[in-house]
Amino acid sequence: MPAVSKGDGMRGLAVFISDIRNCKSKEAEIKRINKELANIRSKFKGDKALDGYSKKKYVCKLLFIFLLGHDIDFGHMEAVNLLSSNKYTEKQIGYLFISVLVNSNSELIRLINNAIKNDLSSRNPTFMCLALHCIANVGSREMAEAFASEIPRILVAGDTMDSVKQSAALCLLRLYKTSPDLVLMGEWTSRVVHLLNDQHMGVVTAAISLITCLSQKNPDEFKTCVSLAVSRLSRIVSSASTDLQDYTYYFVPAPWLSCKLLRLLQCYPPPEDGAVKGRLVECLETILNKAQEPPKSKKVQHSNAKNAILFEAISLIIHYDSEPNLLVRACNQLGQFLQHRETNLRYLALESMCTLASSEFSHEAVKTHIETVINALKTERDVSVRQRAADLLYAMCDRSNAKQIVAEMLSYLETADYSIREEMVLKVAILAEKYAVDYSWYVDTILNLIRIAGDYVSEEVWYRVIQIVINRDDVQGYAAKTVFEALQAPACHENMVKVGGYILGEFGNLIAGDPRSSPLVQFNLLHSKFHLCSVPTRALLLSAYIKFINLFPETKATIQEVLRCDSQIRNSDVELQQRAVEYLKLSSIASTDVLATVLEEMPPFPERESSILAKLKKKKGPGAVSVPDLEDGKREGGELNGGGERGPDSAAMSASNASTPSPSADLLGMRSAAPMSAAPTSAGSLLVDVFSEAGPAAPSAAVNDDGFLSSAPPSEDPATLLSEADELLNKFVCKNNGVLFENQLLQIGIKSEYRQNLGRMYLFYGNKTSVQFASFTTTVSCPGELQSHILSILRATKPVEPVVEGGAQIQQVLNIECLTDFSEAPLLNIKFRYGGALQNLSLKLPVTINKFFQPTEMTSHDFFQRWKQLSQPQQEAQKIFKANHSMDTEVLKAKLLGLGTALLDDVDPNPENYVCAGVIQTKGQQVGCLLRLEPNGQAQMYRLTLRCSKDSVSLRLCELLAQQF
Amino acid sequence: MMRFLLLFSRQGKLRLQKWFTPMSEREKKKIIRDMTTMVLARQPRSCNFLHWKDLKVIYKRYASLYFCLAIENQENELIALEVIHRYVELLDKYFGNVCELDIIFNFEKAYFILDEFLIGGEIQETSKQMVNRSIEASDMLQEVRCAGTHSHTQHETWLASVV
């Protein structure tokens, strides 16, 4: 056959393409293209009407330019004109251009649709096919609207040519995928199913794609296709290789159709009809048998086509998962492929076996291939094949072979490709945890993992090992000993230092008896790594050091020396500096009891889904981590770090240290410190509360937040704020003592006292039941900006007891300092276990700005003078509102006194009115406030006016007080 | 269902692109870049399959040209490999000893042949004879114009030189 003399060559196009190919540089190419575009533009705009051929040629050039990757913004209209040409070749180019460069220009779409409509009704099969191809290529919603009802008619009409039927079936499929709502089922649907019986194999091949898709969406309506598909398959499978003429591909009869039929059957459960099922099983057996026959051709196409059918049959067998005999045969067949010389087959066998491993009938059979798979992991040259081998090992792992598989995966990791290391690490970590019989093996495995592939060990993995060690006392001593040994290595990964710092800080005492790992030796070992580590790790180590001081008083002097040296206490990193300063003070001022309480051992982590598994799922997408996942969903241990998702919370906590955002690796005691009132640079002048319960309410810079001090486990799910919370807040605006909260289990009482900008709040937690509350923890947090630049520091002077016995009451003291005015209230979160169920509640603590009022007595003259001074509009806030409570004079007076201001007599000319004055004390400034309340007994209304030297205070007070009267 | 088919040269020059689902130009460019770098980096005699995002990528080299076909995850890799081969056969039958230049200079024909073979990412007709018959039929409809030819320099016959 001659090359390229077919049809009509377009000489101009060939010349242009040659020119482009001869361009030496990208610039030259662009220049040539711009020249051509200018030329075409002028031709299209010119007065002389172009003939069809020229139009076709230029449109074709534009298409070529577009396919080279350049933008085309004209020529669409000319292409549309070509659609209505009577010359096939012009029409064809027009359609091609439209298919490749769809433009959502609705005007154009209407014209295109018009041309398509004409061609569809032309009864010329070639034109009809062109139009159908175009619809399928564009597949837009507009096209679906225009043709979704027309195409089914063409598809099932008796006189439609076969080739048109084929195009129509796939065109309809395309529209159904784009706009299923527009393709209405109807009388045509049953006739479509019967296309499976069509004499023309091409029609069956095209129709089956449509039928498969429709069956997936409406399985019941298309149920009859099962028996039709089985009989069609049976005829193909049993046919001789020459029966199907041109539909035989390299001696394999109708491989595409066979695969499609097997795929269609996978939309349904095994056939219920015994005869149909028998026939199908026969087909499957024949396919398996054929795999054992000698090949009819040496061509790879022959074996590919044959094996394509075989793999599809195996998929169906796995899908049915009910024929043990077939499952085992499938497994044996795949086992043969595992050692096949064709890389493709080895790859596919590994992939297919992964799904086979999850069937109870074949799981054992898959396991027998373990040596081959391990060998594949070690020796395959192609990384994608090794990846499949690793997946399969993961899928076939169970308790009986876990140690072997984990060991092999670990040793493979040493040389594994970078692209798959992280995933491998996660898989090893999951298997080690899931199948750990003794936890010392688990600890060994994870530490090995860090040693071998430390860079790929994500935070989730090392958080997890700590979670498990904390939750299992039987492994803590071993873990301490092992990390101690691992840290001896001259170069060890930073993740190892993190795990080591954490574990020795918590459990170093368990190995301190051995002189080789005495407290000082442990400390020196950890500290020798300090200078090589990043800031978050150093922060963790500092926390470990303070724990050491608590565990081993004999290390106190050495550690204090370290904390005191300039590189710590004057570190340019605020986080590190703050820790050094605070830990140093803590260790020198606090009594041993206080220290012991503050640095108590971490409580067990709550149970929840493994963070590593979650990560792997995220990485692989849903369904990808099927096997071990299915076996049992629940796993022990809890999320180590309350989850990285807790971002907002910890971010808020650290927001005060604007210069050092909290390190993301933050966990446990490492969360950034609570807000400090002093600027970081003047850290030396910080007043550090020594946690003493007695003594004056010292202005307190909190050392740390809940994570460390109240040893609260990280919150897992935010407790819902009680709905009446705001009412609670209002209840305590004018009083300081009372019952804050009560339900069937728990009563919380509150007593508070305020002086100047400081306050102290006593919280009494009463257990109303006869059963003890376990893991009782409370956390105080300041939401949003309250934390960062407005309010106060709230700090529990002492963590609450973790256990509240039935009927008992425990007490907690909070110290409060008002830094500047604020409007939000801090939150108190309480968590405990009552008979196994986790209780979680959040309350707003009734700390309002008026608590920091100092009453000011003044004369009428002074009052009005100041009133006038505060005359800027924003300084005043006013509200007129209806009385909600009694308007009795004595009640009102009591409330106004409770507010904290001085109630001034003989000031207002109207004796019915009340005026008050006070100063709000914050750390930074004093805010003077004047108040006037004008009751109108007849109307049961009040008018409340506030004037303060700071606008935000006027607003907030007005808001608070309007609820009180 | 197939998602896209790309033909590119050893130098990463794109020769044909067929998208079976709507896609923005930006996405297309990104995919083309990903595919060429990924496939061209493969060692010889590796397997022909790759995982890419949630798709399977099936590729095969014929002489200087790579054929790269993306299919959905549950689809059959081997049969997809033969889709590529059948397309090569169709091109070969039409052009006679097809080579890369044929596709460069007659790109529109390459698209027409593909349209006769695949529609909307599914196979329309697997018979070589049937596809060729409809192409011949449409060629018969074309008016005979100047029969521009070009010489087959750098000619390599694909079917003989499958790598």
Coordinates of N, CA and C in Angstrom, one line a residue, chain A residues 432-434 436-444 468 472 474-475 478 636:
Chain A
A432 N 4.0 -5.1 62.6 CA 4.7 -5.4 63.9 C 3.7 -5.2 65.0
E433 N 2.9 -4.1 64.9 CA 2.0 -3.9 66.0 C 0.9 -4.9 66.0
K434 N 0.4 -5.2 64.8 CA -0.8 -6.0 64.7 C -0.5 -7.5 65.2
A436 N 2.1 -8.5 67.0 CA 3.1 -8.6 68.1 C 2.5 -9.6 69.1
V437 N 3.3 -10.6 69.4 CA 2.9 -11.5 70.5 C 3.5 -11.0 71.7
D438 N 4.8 -10.8 71.6 CA 5.4 -10.1 72.8 C 5.9 -8.7 72.4
Y439 N 5.7 -7.8 73.2 CA 5.9 -6.4 72.9 C 7.4 -6.0 72.8
S440 N 8.2 -6.9 73.4 CA 9.6 -6.6 73.2 C 10.0 -6.7 71.7
W441 N 9.4 -7.7 71.1 CA 9.7 -7.8 69.6 C 9.2 -6.6 68.9
Y442 N 8.1 -6.1 69.3 CA 7.5 -4.9 68.7 C 8.5 -3.7 68.8
V443 N 9.0 -3.6 70.1 CA 9.9 -2.4 70.3 C 11.1 -2.6 69.5
D444 N 11.7 -3.8 69.5 CA 12.9 -4.0 68.7 C 12.6 -3.7 67.2
I468 N 2.3 2.8 72.8 CA 2.2 1.4 73.2 C 3.0 1.2 74.4
R472 N 1.6 -0.2 78.1 CA 1.9 -1.6 78.5 C 3.0 -1.6 79.5
D474 N 4.4 -4.0 80.9 CA 5.3 -5.1 80.8 C 6.4 -4.9 79.9
V475 N 6.3 -3.8 79.1 CA 7.4 -3.7 78.1 C 8.3 -2.4 78.4
Y478 N 12.0 -3.0 79.3 CA 12.7 -3.5 78.1 C 12.9 -2.4 77.2
E636 N -5.4 -1.9 69.6 CA -5.2 -1.4 70.9 C -4.3 -0.1 70.9

